[in-house]
PDB file of C-alpha atoms in Angstrom:
ATOM      1  CA  MET A 230       0.000   0.000   0.000  1.00  0.00           C
ATOM      2  CA  THR A 231       1.352   3.417  -0.871  1.00  0.00           C
ATOM      3  CA  GLU A 232       0.600   7.032  -0.049  1.00  0.00           C
ATOM      4  CA  GLU A 233      -0.148   7.741  -3.711  1.00  0.00           C
ATOM      5  CA  HIS A 234      -3.000   5.906  -5.414  1.00  0.00           C
ATOM      6  CA  ASP A 235      -3.216   6.821  -9.078  1.00  0.00           C
ATOM      7  CA  MET A 236      -5.555   4.919 -11.354  1.00  0.00           C
ATOM      8  CA  ALA A 237      -3.736   2.547 -13.683  1.00  0.00           C
ATOM      9  CA  ASN A 238      -5.461   1.474 -16.874  1.00  0.00           C
ATOM     10  CA  ASP A 239      -2.698  -0.848 -18.034  1.00  0.00           C
ATOM     11  CA  ALA A 240      -3.689  -4.419 -17.278  1.00  0.00           C
ATOM     12  CA  PRO A 241      -0.963  -7.055 -16.949  1.00  0.00           C
ATOM     13  CA  GLU A 242      -0.196  -9.391 -19.795  1.00  0.00           C
ATOM     14  CA  THR A 243      -2.378 -12.378 -18.980  1.00  0.00           C
ATOM     15  CA  ALA A 244      -4.019 -14.973 -21.191  1.00  0.00           C
ATOM     16  CA  GLY A 245      -7.572 -14.062 -22.172  1.00  0.00           C
ATOM     17  CA  ALA A 246      -9.560 -10.865 -21.773  1.00  0.00           C
ATOM     18  CA  THR A 247      -9.272  -9.054 -18.472  1.00  0.00           C
ATOM     19  CA  ARG A 248     -12.283  -8.119 -16.391  1.00  0.00           C
ATOM     20  CA  SER A 249     -12.717  -5.460 -13.741  1.00  0.00           C
ATOM     21  CA  GLY A 250     -15.429  -3.823 -11.719  1.00  0.00           C
ATOM     22  CA  PHE A 251     -16.696  -2.493  -8.419  1.00  0.00           C
ATOM     23  CA  VAL A 252     -18.636  -4.716  -6.028  1.00  0.00           C
ATOM     24  CA  ALA A 253     -20.516  -2.940  -3.226  1.00  0.00           C
ATOM     25  CA  LEU A 254     -21.005  -4.872  -0.007  1.00  0.00           C
ATOM     26  CA  ILE A 255     -24.073  -3.622   1.785  1.00  0.00           C
ATOM     27  CA  GLY A 256     -25.945  -4.987   4.759  1.00  0.00           C
ATOM     28  CA  PRO A 257     -26.988  -4.348   8.341  1.00  0.00           C
ATOM     29  CA  THR A 258     -24.420  -3.392  10.968  1.00  0.00           C
ATOM     30  CA  ASN A 259     -22.188  -6.223  12.193  1.00  0.00           C
ATOM     31  CA  ALA A 260     -23.128  -8.574   9.346  1.00  0.00           C
ATOM     32  CA  GLY A 261     -19.425  -9.254   8.757  1.00  0.00           C
ATOM     33  CA  LYS A 262     -18.740  -7.018   5.739  1.00  0.00           C
ATOM     34  CA  SER A 263     -15.278  -5.864   6.841  1.00  0.00           C
ATOM     35  CA  THR A 264     -14.255  -9.400   7.828  1.00  0.00           C
ATOM     36  CA  LEU A 265     -15.372 -10.646   4.396  1.00  0.00           C
ATOM     37  CA  VAL A 266     -13.518  -7.903   2.495  1.00  0.00           C
ATOM     38  CA  ASN A 267     -10.316  -8.693   4.385  1.00  0.00           C
ATOM     39  CA  ARG A 268     -10.821 -12.405   3.655  1.00  0.00           C
ATOM     40  CA  LEU A 269     -11.408 -11.903  -0.083  1.00  0.00           C
ATOM     41  CA  VAL A 270      -8.571  -9.400  -0.511  1.00  0.00           C
ATOM     42  CA  GLY A 271      -6.223 -11.609   1.503  1.00  0.00           C
ATOM     43  CA  ALA A 272      -4.987  -8.735   3.666  1.00  0.00           C
ATOM     44  CA  LYS A 273      -6.351  -6.298   6.213  1.00  0.00           C
ATOM     45  CA  VAL A 274      -7.807  -3.268   4.477  1.00  0.00           C
ATOM     46  CA  SER A 275     -10.819  -2.616   6.719  1.00  0.00           C
ATOM     47  CA  ILE A 276     -10.958  -2.478  10.498  1.00  0.00           C
ATOM     48  CA  VAL A 277     -13.038  -4.978  12.420  1.00  0.00           C
ATOM     49  CA  SER A 278     -14.571  -4.902  15.875  1.00  0.00           C
ATOM     50  CA  HIS A 279     -17.537  -6.448  17.646  1.00  0.00           C
ATOM     51  CA  LYS A 280     -19.098  -2.999  17.989  1.00  0.00           C
ATOM     52  CA  VAL A 281     -21.750  -2.040  15.447  1.00  0.00           C
ATOM     53  CA  GLN A 282     -21.176   0.840  13.029  1.00  0.00           C
ATOM     54  CA  THR A 283     -17.380   0.445  13.106  1.00  0.00           C
ATOM     55  CA  THR A 284     -17.011   1.217   9.385  1.00  0.00           C
ATOM     56  CA  ARG A 285     -17.826   4.890   8.835  1.00  0.00           C
ATOM     57  CA  ALA A 286     -16.913   5.516   5.188  1.00  0.00           C
ATOM     58  CA  ILE A 287     -16.458   3.394   2.083  1.00  0.00           C
ATOM     59  CA  VAL A 288     -13.214   1.409   2.102  1.00  0.00           C
ATOM     60  CA  ARG A 289     -12.099  -0.159  -1.186  1.00  0.00           C
ATOM     61  CA  GLY A 290     -10.241  -3.455  -1.085  1.00  0.00           C
ATOM     62  CA  ILE A 291      -8.727  -4.735  -4.328  1.00  0.00           C
ATOM     63  CA  ALA A 292      -8.447  -8.440  -5.170  1.00  0.00           C
ATOM     64  CA  ILE A 293      -7.111 -10.284  -8.215  1.00  0.00           C
ATOM     65  CA  HIS A 294      -8.831 -13.541  -9.128  1.00  0.00           C
ATOM     66  CA  ASP A 295      -8.009 -15.291 -12.403  1.00  0.00           C
ATOM     67  CA  ASN A 296      -8.038 -12.483 -15.014  1.00  0.00           C
ATOM     68  CA  ALA A 297     -10.339 -10.221 -13.010  1.00  0.00           C
ATOM     69  CA  GLN A 298      -9.594  -7.286 -10.733  1.00  0.00           C
ATOM     70  CA  ILE A 299     -12.412  -7.054  -8.199  1.00  0.00           C
ATOM     71  CA  VAL A 300     -12.718  -3.791  -6.277  1.00  0.00           C
ATOM     72  CA  PHE A 301     -14.750  -4.445  -3.128  1.00  0.00           C
ATOM     73  CA  MET A 302     -16.476  -1.428  -1.604  1.00  0.00           C
ATOM     74  CA  ASP A 303     -16.908  -2.052   2.117  1.00  0.00           C
ATOM     75  CA  THR A 304     -19.771   0.281   3.019  1.00  0.00           C
ATOM     76  CA  PRO A 305     -21.013   1.389   6.451  1.00  0.00           C
ATOM     77  CA  GLY A 306     -23.739  -0.779   7.910  1.00  0.00           C
ATOM     78  CA  ILE A 307     -27.240   0.420   7.065  1.00  0.00           C
ATOM     79  CA  PHE A 308     -29.425   1.165  10.070  1.00  0.00           C
ATOM     80  CA  LYS A 309     -31.979   3.712  11.263  1.00  0.00           C
ATOM     81  CA  PRO A 310     -29.965   6.929  11.662  1.00  0.00           C
ATOM     82  CA  ARG A 311     -30.309   9.101  14.756  1.00  0.00           C
ATOM     83  CA  ARG A 312     -27.364  11.529  14.549  1.00  0.00           C
ATOM     84  CA  ARG A 313     -25.811  13.581  11.765  1.00  0.00           C
ATOM     85  CA  LEU A 314     -22.912  11.103  11.563  1.00  0.00           C
ATOM     86  CA  ASP A 315     -25.403   8.242  11.263  1.00  0.00           C
ATOM     87  CA  ARG A 316     -27.139   9.952   8.336  1.00  0.00           C
ATOM     88  CA  ALA A 317     -23.825  10.550   6.570  1.00  0.00           C
ATOM     89  CA  MET A 318     -22.836   6.881   6.987  1.00  0.00           C
ATOM     90  CA  VAL A 319     -26.131   5.510   5.660  1.00  0.00           C
ATOM     91  CA  THR A 320     -26.076   7.950   2.727  1.00  0.00           C
ATOM     92  CA  SER A 321     -22.516   6.830   1.940  1.00  0.00           C
ATOM     93  CA  ALA A 322     -23.571   3.173   1.961  1.00  0.00           C
ATOM     94  CA  TRP A 323     -26.464   3.675  -0.480  1.00  0.00           C
ATOM     95  CA  GLY A 324     -24.309   5.925  -2.646  1.00  0.00           C
ATOM     96  CA  GLY A 325     -21.682   3.197  -2.881  1.00  0.00           C
ATOM     97  CA  ALA A 326     -24.317   0.682  -3.907  1.00  0.00           C
ATOM     98  CA  LYS A 327     -25.613   2.882  -6.723  1.00  0.00           C
ATOM     99  CA  ASP A 328     -22.076   3.502  -8.045  1.00  0.00           C
ATOM    100  CA  ALA A 329     -21.139  -0.198  -8.213  1.00  0.00           C
ATOM    101  CA  ASP A 330     -21.211  -2.676 -11.092  1.00  0.00           C
ATOM    102  CA  LEU A 331     -22.662  -5.328  -8.812  1.00  0.00           C
ATOM    103  CA  ILE A 332     -24.266  -5.278  -5.369  1.00  0.00           C
ATOM    104  CA  MET A 333     -23.622  -7.948  -2.776  1.00  0.00           C
ATOM    105  CA  LEU A 334     -26.132  -8.015   0.092  1.00  0.00           C
ATOM    106  CA  LEU A 335     -24.564  -9.639   3.143  1.00  0.00           C
ATOM    107  CA  ILE A 336     -26.942 -11.070   5.724  1.00  0.00           C
ATOM    108  CA  ASP A 337     -26.052 -12.487   9.139  1.00  0.00           C
ATOM    109  CA  SER A 338     -27.680 -15.927   9.004  1.00  0.00           C
ATOM    110  CA  GLU A 339     -28.214 -15.965  12.764  1.00  0.00           C
ATOM    111  CA  ARG A 340     -30.156 -12.691  12.764  1.00  0.00           C
ATOM    112  CA  GLY A 341     -31.987 -13.345   9.497  1.00  0.00           C
ATOM    113  CA  LEU A 342     -34.199 -10.728   7.856  1.00  0.00           C
ATOM    114  CA  ARG A 343     -35.362  -8.957  10.985  1.00  0.00           C
ATOM    115  CA  GLY A 344     -35.098  -5.203  11.487  1.00  0.00           C
ATOM    116  CA  ASP A 345     -32.553  -3.390   9.312  1.00  0.00           C
ATOM    117  CA  ALA A 346     -32.182  -6.322   6.890  1.00  0.00           C
ATOM    118  CA  GLU A 347     -35.851  -6.089   5.967  1.00  0.00           C
ATOM    119  CA  THR A 348     -35.520  -2.329   5.429  1.00  0.00           C
ATOM    120  CA  ILE A 349     -32.505  -2.839   3.152  1.00  0.00           C
ATOM    121  CA  LEU A 350     -34.395  -5.369   1.038  1.00  0.00           C
ATOM    122  CA  GLY A 351     -37.074  -2.741   0.519  1.00  0.00           C
ATOM    123  CA  GLY A 352     -34.491  -0.137  -0.494  1.00  0.00           C
ATOM    124  CA  LEU A 353     -32.846  -2.497  -2.978  1.00  0.00           C
ATOM    125  CA  LYS A 354     -36.009  -2.614  -5.054  1.00  0.00           C
ATOM    126  CA  ASP A 355     -35.141   0.864  -6.333  1.00  0.00           C
ATOM    127  CA  VAL A 356     -31.539  -0.078  -7.204  1.00  0.00           C
ATOM    128  CA  HIS A 357     -31.140  -1.503 -10.708  1.00  0.00           C
ATOM    129  CA  GLN A 358     -27.647  -3.018 -10.709  1.00  0.00           C
ATOM    130  CA  PRO A 359     -27.218  -6.816 -10.661  1.00  0.00           C
ATOM    131  CA  LYS A 360     -27.599  -8.125  -7.114  1.00  0.00           C
ATOM    132  CA  ILE A 361     -26.440 -11.253  -5.325  1.00  0.00           C
ATOM    133  CA  LEU A 362     -27.322 -12.512  -1.860  1.00  0.00           C
ATOM    134  CA  VAL A 363     -24.614 -13.739   0.503  1.00  0.00           C
ATOM    135  CA  LEU A 364     -25.609 -15.474   3.726  1.00  0.00           C
ATOM    136  CA  ASN A 365     -22.781 -15.243   6.258  1.00  0.00           C
ATOM    137  CA  LYS A 366     -21.992 -17.230   9.433  1.00  0.00           C
ATOM    138  CA  ILE A 367     -23.517 -20.390   7.981  1.00  0.00           C
ATOM    139  CA  ASP A 368     -21.504 -22.534  10.406  1.00  0.00           C
ATOM    140  CA  ARG A 369     -23.813 -21.326  13.186  1.00  0.00           C
ATOM    141  CA  VAL A 370     -27.165 -22.143  11.547  1.00  0.00           C
ATOM    142  CA  LYS A 371     -28.852 -25.409  10.506  1.00  0.00           C
ATOM    143  CA  ARG A 372     -29.056 -26.093   6.771  1.00  0.00           C
ATOM    144  CA  GLU A 373     -32.855 -26.125   6.627  1.00  0.00           C
ATOM    145  CA  GLU A 374     -32.924 -22.704   8.298  1.00  0.00           C
ATOM    146  CA  LEU A 375     -30.430 -21.374   5.739  1.00  0.00           C
ATOM    147  CA  LEU A 376     -32.537 -22.642   2.845  1.00  0.00           C
ATOM    148  CA  ALA A 377     -35.658 -21.038   4.322  1.00  0.00           C
ATOM    149  CA  LEU A 378     -33.801 -17.752   4.823  1.00  0.00           C
ATOM    150  CA  ALA A 379     -32.528 -17.766   1.230  1.00  0.00           C
ATOM    151  CA  ALA A 380     -36.035 -18.483  -0.083  1.00  0.00           C
ATOM    152  CA  ALA A 381     -37.563 -15.669   1.985  1.00  0.00           C
ATOM    153  CA  ALA A 382     -34.979 -13.130   0.793  1.00  0.00           C
ATOM    154  CA  ASN A 383     -35.415 -14.142  -2.844  1.00  0.00           C
ATOM    155  CA  GLN A 384     -39.165 -13.661  -2.549  1.00  0.00           C
ATOM    156  CA  ASN A 385     -38.471  -9.976  -1.856  1.00  0.00           C
ATOM    157  CA  ILE A 386     -35.730  -9.450  -4.471  1.00  0.00           C
ATOM    158  CA  ALA A 387     -34.891 -11.492  -7.557  1.00  0.00           C
ATOM    159  CA  PHE A 388     -31.212 -12.040  -6.750  1.00  0.00           C
ATOM    160  CA  ASP A 389     -29.053 -13.250  -9.629  1.00  0.00           C
ATOM    161  CA  GLN A 390     -27.323 -15.736  -7.346  1.00  0.00           C
ATOM    162  CA  THR A 391     -27.275 -16.816  -3.691  1.00  0.00           C
ATOM    163  CA  PHE A 392     -24.126 -17.844  -1.814  1.00  0.00           C
ATOM    164  CA  MET A 393     -23.704 -19.336   1.631  1.00  0.00           C
ATOM    165  CA  ILE A 394     -20.373 -18.551   3.254  1.00  0.00           C
ATOM    166  CA  SER A 395     -18.396 -18.054   6.429  1.00  0.00           C
ATOM    167  CA  ALA A 396     -16.247 -14.932   6.264  1.00  0.00           C
ATOM    168  CA  GLU A 397     -14.487 -16.095   9.409  1.00  0.00           C
ATOM    169  CA  ASN A 398     -13.233 -19.485   8.166  1.00  0.00           C
ATOM    170  CA  GLY A 399     -13.454 -18.927   4.402  1.00  0.00           C
ATOM    171  CA  SER A 400     -16.066 -21.590   3.659  1.00  0.00           C
ATOM    172  CA  GLY A 401     -17.809 -20.881   0.339  1.00  0.00           C
ATOM    173  CA  CYS A 402     -15.585 -17.883  -0.471  1.00  0.00           C
ATOM    174  CA  ASP A 403     -13.856 -19.569  -3.421  1.00  0.00           C
ATOM    175  CA  ASP A 404     -17.189 -20.134  -5.173  1.00  0.00           C
ATOM    176  CA  LEU A 405     -18.098 -16.505  -4.545  1.00  0.00           C
ATOM    177  CA  MET A 406     -14.813 -15.239  -6.014  1.00  0.00           C
ATOM    178  CA  ASN A 407     -15.146 -17.520  -9.071  1.00  0.00           C
ATOM    179  CA  TYR A 408     -18.597 -16.107  -9.769  1.00  0.00           C
ATOM    180  CA  LEU A 409     -17.486 -12.483  -9.414  1.00  0.00           C
ATOM    181  CA  ALA A 410     -14.438 -13.001 -11.637  1.00  0.00           C
ATOM    182  CA  LYS A 411     -16.636 -14.385 -14.436  1.00  0.00           C
ATOM    183  CA  THR A 412     -19.489 -11.896 -13.997  1.00  0.00           C
ATOM    184  CA  LEU A 413     -17.753  -8.510 -13.935  1.00  0.00           C
ATOM    185  CA  PRO A 414     -17.544  -6.731 -17.303  1.00  0.00           C
ATOM    186  CA  GLU A 415     -14.566  -7.096 -19.615  1.00  0.00           C
ATOM    187  CA  GLY A 416     -12.147  -4.213 -19.438  1.00  0.00           C
ATOM    188  CA  PRO A 417      -8.745  -3.016 -18.215  1.00  0.00           C
ATOM    189  CA  TRP A 418      -7.827  -3.069 -14.552  1.00  0.00           C
ATOM    190  CA  TYR A 419      -8.327   0.115 -12.559  1.00  0.00           C
ATOM    191  CA  TYR A 420      -5.371  -0.226 -10.184  1.00  0.00           C
ATOM    192  CA  PRO A 421      -1.784  -1.546 -10.287  1.00  0.00           C
ATOM    193  CA  GLU A 422      -1.560  -5.299  -9.762  1.00  0.00           C
ATOM    194  CA  ASP A 423       0.142  -5.021  -6.349  1.00  0.00           C
ATOM    195  CA  GLN A 424      -2.276  -2.480  -4.845  1.00  0.00           C
ATOM    196  CA  ILE A 425      -4.772  -3.853  -2.296  1.00  0.00           C
ATOM    197  CA  SER A 426      -6.550  -0.670  -1.222  1.00  0.00           C
ATOM    198  CA  ASP A 427      -7.056   2.930  -2.259  1.00  0.00           C
ATOM    199  CA  LEU A 428      -6.918   4.115   1.348  1.00  0.00           C
ATOM    200  CA  PRO A 429      -3.941   6.439   1.969  1.00  0.00           C
ATOM    201  CA  MET A 430      -1.541   5.144   4.613  1.00  0.00           C
ATOM    202  CA  ARG A 431      -2.181   8.115   6.904  1.00  0.00           C
ATOM    203  CA  GLN A 432      -5.883   7.280   6.927  1.00  0.00           C
ATOM    204  CA  LEU A 433      -5.327   3.547   7.324  1.00  0.00           C
ATOM    205  CA  ALA A 434      -3.039   4.248  10.298  1.00  0.00           C
ATOM    206  CA  ALA A 435      -5.800   6.316  11.912  1.00  0.00           C
ATOM    207  CA  GLU A 436      -8.305   3.514  11.281  1.00  0.00           C
ATOM    208  CA  ILE A 437      -5.989   0.942  12.869  1.00  0.00           C
ATOM    209  CA  THR A 438      -5.741   3.062  16.019  1.00  0.00           C
ATOM    210  CA  ARG A 439      -9.519   3.582  16.072  1.00  0.00           C
ATOM    211  CA  GLU A 440      -9.968  -0.190  15.913  1.00  0.00           C
ATOM    212  CA  LYS A 441      -7.656  -0.680  18.912  1.00  0.00           C
ATOM    213  CA  LEU A 442      -9.559   2.048  20.752  1.00  0.00           C
ATOM    214  CA  PHE A 443     -12.857   0.232  20.188  1.00  0.00           C
ATOM    215  CA  LEU A 444     -11.447  -3.177  21.084  1.00  0.00           C
ATOM    216  CA  ARG A 445      -9.846  -1.902  24.291  1.00  0.00           C
ATOM    217  CA  LEU A 446     -12.722   0.171  25.637  1.00  0.00           C
ATOM    218  CA  HIS A 447     -15.729  -1.912  24.518  1.00  0.00           C
ATOM    219  CA  GLN A 448     -18.818  -0.130  25.885  1.00  0.00           C
ATOM    220  CA  GLU A 449     -16.934   2.422  27.997  1.00  0.00           C
ATOM    221  CA  LEU A 450     -16.314   4.945  25.240  1.00  0.00           C
ATOM    222  CA  PRO A 451     -19.257   5.915  23.022  1.00  0.00           C
ATOM    223  CA  TYR A 452     -19.045   6.439  19.280  1.00  0.00           C
ATOM    224  CA  SER A 453     -18.256  10.110  19.796  1.00  0.00           C
ATOM    225  CA  SER A 454     -14.552   9.459  19.183  1.00  0.00           C
ATOM    226  CA  HIS A 455     -12.486  10.012  16.065  1.00  0.00           C
ATOM    227  CA  VAL A 456      -8.799   9.493  15.183  1.00  0.00           C
ATOM    228  CA  GLU A 457      -6.718  11.627  12.820  1.00  0.00           C
ATOM    229  CA  THR A 458      -3.094  11.242  11.728  1.00  0.00           C
ATOM    230  CA  GLU A 459      -1.579  14.712  12.094  1.00  0.00           C
ATOM    231  CA  LYS A 460       2.109  14.063  11.366  1.00  0.00           C
ATOM    232  CA  TRP A 461       3.959  11.424   9.336  1.00  0.00           C
ATOM    233  CA  GLU A 462       7.749  11.636   9.208  1.00  0.00           C
ATOM    234  CA  GLU A 463       9.970   9.156   7.381  1.00  0.00           C
ATOM    235  CA  ARG A 464      13.269   9.084   9.297  1.00  0.00           C
ATOM    236  CA  LYS A 465      16.805   8.517   8.024  1.00  0.00           C
ATOM    237  CA  ASP A 466      17.158   5.305  10.062  1.00  0.00           C
ATOM    238  CA  GLY A 467      14.304   3.682   8.083  1.00  0.00           C
ATOM    239  CA  SER A 468      11.672   4.152  10.779  1.00  0.00           C
ATOM    240  CA  VAL A 469       8.581   6.337  10.664  1.00  0.00           C
ATOM    241  CA  ARG A 470       7.308   8.740  13.327  1.00  0.00           C
ATOM    242  CA  ILE A 471       3.520   9.036  13.453  1.00  0.00           C
ATOM    243  CA  GLU A 472       1.536  11.460  15.577  1.00  0.00           C
ATOM    244  CA  GLN A 473      -2.189  10.938  15.958  1.00  0.00           C
ATOM    245  CA  VAL A 474      -4.977  12.702  17.823  1.00  0.00           C
ATOM    246  CA  ILE A 475      -7.973  10.955  19.351  1.00  0.00           C
ATOM    247  CA  TYR A 476     -10.851  13.421  19.465  1.00  0.00           C
ATOM    248  CA  VAL A 477     -13.594  12.995  22.078  1.00  0.00           C
ATOM    249  CA  GLU A 478     -16.470  15.279  23.028  1.00  0.00           C
ATOM    250  CA  ARG A 479     -16.143  15.541  26.825  1.00  0.00           C
ATOM    251  CA  ASP A 480     -13.492  15.597  29.555  1.00  0.00           C
ATOM    252  CA  SER A 481     -15.009  12.451  31.067  1.00  0.00           C
ATOM    253  CA  GLN A 482     -14.365  10.614  27.781  1.00  0.00           C
ATOM    254  CA  LYS A 483     -10.776  11.879  27.717  1.00  0.00           C
ATOM    255  CA  LYS A 484     -10.197  10.353  31.165  1.00  0.00           C
ATOM    256  CA  ILE A 485     -11.560   7.028  29.915  1.00  0.00           C
ATOM    257  CA  ALA A 486      -9.305   7.057  26.846  1.00  0.00           C
ATOM    258  CA  LEU A 487      -6.227   7.893  28.913  1.00  0.00           C
ATOM    259  CA  GLY A 488      -6.940   5.457  31.740  1.00  0.00           C
ATOM    260  CA  LYS A 489      -5.426   5.465  35.193  1.00  0.00           C
ATOM    261  CA  GLY A 490      -1.838   6.659  34.971  1.00  0.00           C
ATOM    262  CA  GLY A 491      -2.118   6.623  31.161  1.00  0.00           C
ATOM    263  CA  GLU A 492      -2.438   2.825  31.178  1.00  0.00           C
ATOM    264  CA  THR A 493      -5.225   2.641  28.573  1.00  0.00           C
ATOM    265  CA  ILE A 494      -3.670   4.970  26.007  1.00  0.00           C
ATOM    266  CA  LYS A 495      -0.332   3.138  26.352  1.00  0.00           C
ATOM    267  CA  ALA A 496      -2.011  -0.207  25.629  1.00  0.00           C
ATOM    268  CA  ILE A 497      -3.856   1.229  22.608  1.00  0.00           C
ATOM    269  CA  SER A 498      -0.646   2.793  21.310  1.00  0.00           C
ATOM    270  CA  SER A 499       1.317  -0.433  21.756  1.00  0.00           C
ATOM    271  CA  ALA A 500      -1.280  -2.566  19.920  1.00  0.00           C
ATOM    272  CA  SER A 501      -1.575  -0.058  17.069  1.00  0.00           C
ATOM    273  CA  ARG A 502       2.205   0.348  16.787  1.00  0.00           C
ATOM    274  CA  ARG A 503       2.733  -3.420  16.457  1.00  0.00           C
ATOM    275  CA  GLU A 504       0.181  -3.774  13.666  1.00  0.00           C
ATOM    276  CA  LEU A 505       1.408  -0.708  11.791  1.00  0.00           C
ATOM    277  CA  SER A 506       4.990  -1.998  11.950  1.00  0.00           C
ATOM    278  CA  GLU A 507       3.833  -5.260  10.356  1.00  0.00           C
ATOM    279  CA  ILE A 508       1.875  -3.469   7.616  1.00  0.00           C
ATOM    280  CA  LEU A 509       4.605  -0.952   6.817  1.00  0.00           C
ATOM    281  CA  GLU A 510       7.438  -3.450   7.308  1.00  0.00           C
ATOM    282  CA  GLN A 511       9.463  -0.819   9.137  1.00  0.00           C
ATOM    283  CA  PRO A 512       9.847   0.356  12.757  1.00  0.00           C
ATOM    284  CA  VAL A 513       7.080   2.717  13.892  1.00  0.00           C
ATOM    285  CA  HIS A 514       7.278   5.382  16.586  1.00  0.00           C
ATOM    286  CA  LEU A 515       3.641   6.173  17.426  1.00  0.00           C
ATOM    287  CA  PHE A 516       2.577   9.077  19.614  1.00  0.00           C
ATOM    288  CA  LEU A 517      -1.083   9.403  20.619  1.00  0.00           C
ATOM    289  CA  PHE A 518      -2.750  12.485  22.039  1.00  0.00           C
ATOM    290  CA  VAL A 519      -6.309  12.810  23.336  1.00  0.00           C
ATOM    291  CA  LYS A 520      -8.111  16.108  22.790  1.00  0.00           C
ATOM    292  CA  VAL A 521     -11.596  17.267  23.699  1.00  0.00           C
ATOM    293  CA  ARG A 522     -13.499  18.831  20.827  1.00  0.00           C
ATOM    294  CA  GLU A 523     -17.108  19.379  21.785  1.00  0.00           C
ATOM    295  CA  ASN A 524     -19.644  18.449  19.130  1.00  0.00           C
ATOM    296  CA  TRP A 525     -17.029  17.325  16.620  1.00  0.00           C
ATOM    297  CA  GLY A 526     -19.876  15.326  15.072  1.00  0.00           C
ATOM    298  CA  ASP A 527     -21.241  18.639  13.773  1.00  0.00           C
ATOM    299  CA  ASP A 528     -17.927  19.779  12.259  1.00  0.00           C
ATOM    300  CA  PRO A 529     -17.805  19.523   8.411  1.00  0.00           C
ATOM    301  CA  GLU A 530     -13.990  19.251   8.500  1.00  0.00           C
ATOM    302  CA  ARG A 531     -14.128  16.060  10.572  1.00  0.00           C
ATOM    303  CA  PHE A 532     -16.537  14.551   8.038  1.00  0.00           C
ATOM    304  CA  ARG A 533     -14.150  15.367   5.197  1.00  0.00           C
ATOM    305  CA  GLU A 534     -11.338  13.668   7.132  1.00  0.00           C
ATOM    306  CA  MET A 535     -13.505  10.540   7.333  1.00  0.00           C
ATOM    307  CA  GLY A 536     -14.381  10.636   3.634  1.00  0.00           C
ATOM    308  CA  LEU A 537     -18.034  11.483   4.265  1.00  0.00           C
ATOM    309  CA  ASP A 538     -20.277  14.199   2.895  1.00  0.00           C
ATOM    310  CA  PHE A 539     -21.567  16.566   5.578  1.00  0.00           C
ATOM    311  CA  PRO A 540     -25.368  16.256   5.732  1.00  0.00           C
ATOM    312  CA  GLN A 541     -27.287  19.494   6.181  1.00  0.00           C
TER     313      GLN A 541
END
């Protein structure tokens, strides 16, 4: 992954016509979209946590399968929005779906079509791109229940194909990739062969730290937190110095993020530093700061940093 991400229209010299296209993953929160994108790309390009609404903006993960370059668009989970940030995330998800060559609806087989999944099915009726249904977490549900779930979903929408997979262990993912590689339109590849995401490294680094923040604090810190990479310095010794700011809305949240004697922020920094060192393949010096910025969720600049349009 590099800081610069220019489009490349020159496909590699491979036998047969090349194919390429954008596949939008949409679905309810916590259906496993980010886990599936990471699985299909074969590397971590989207952060994952057990908390809902972790993905805030569209993340593109790029996979090569046979002669096809498949650009997966990991969209925010679709749910009933309550805040301005919620509205921006849901708008981003539907926008990604309408811009894609193919839409992949991911459903948590354990939760089925209740709640947000039913709402999404209704919204898909107004979207005209080809659509496939992917039932995830099939290892946790009996086969007859899976078949009934697939039948119920297909009664609502005429999906071109239905797949049953486990994003966690990879079951069924090969069949899914084979289908996508044959279905996307013929054409040159959009990105260089070795590129796996269009996310700039500064933004990916911020996302990695936000993931560690969520994993460490669970329910203690609400969603009113945001991470930005403010400084990135390549050093002569081959290491990189990164400075990041964690924005929260209240002093009480700052105390939670810091922890007693700075214990929490040190643990978050250590976990993020280790993963960034592995991704960058170079030593990382990471410095985290926590700042209070009241009502940052109403600041258009923060939305731009996250890759979201600011809803009026």
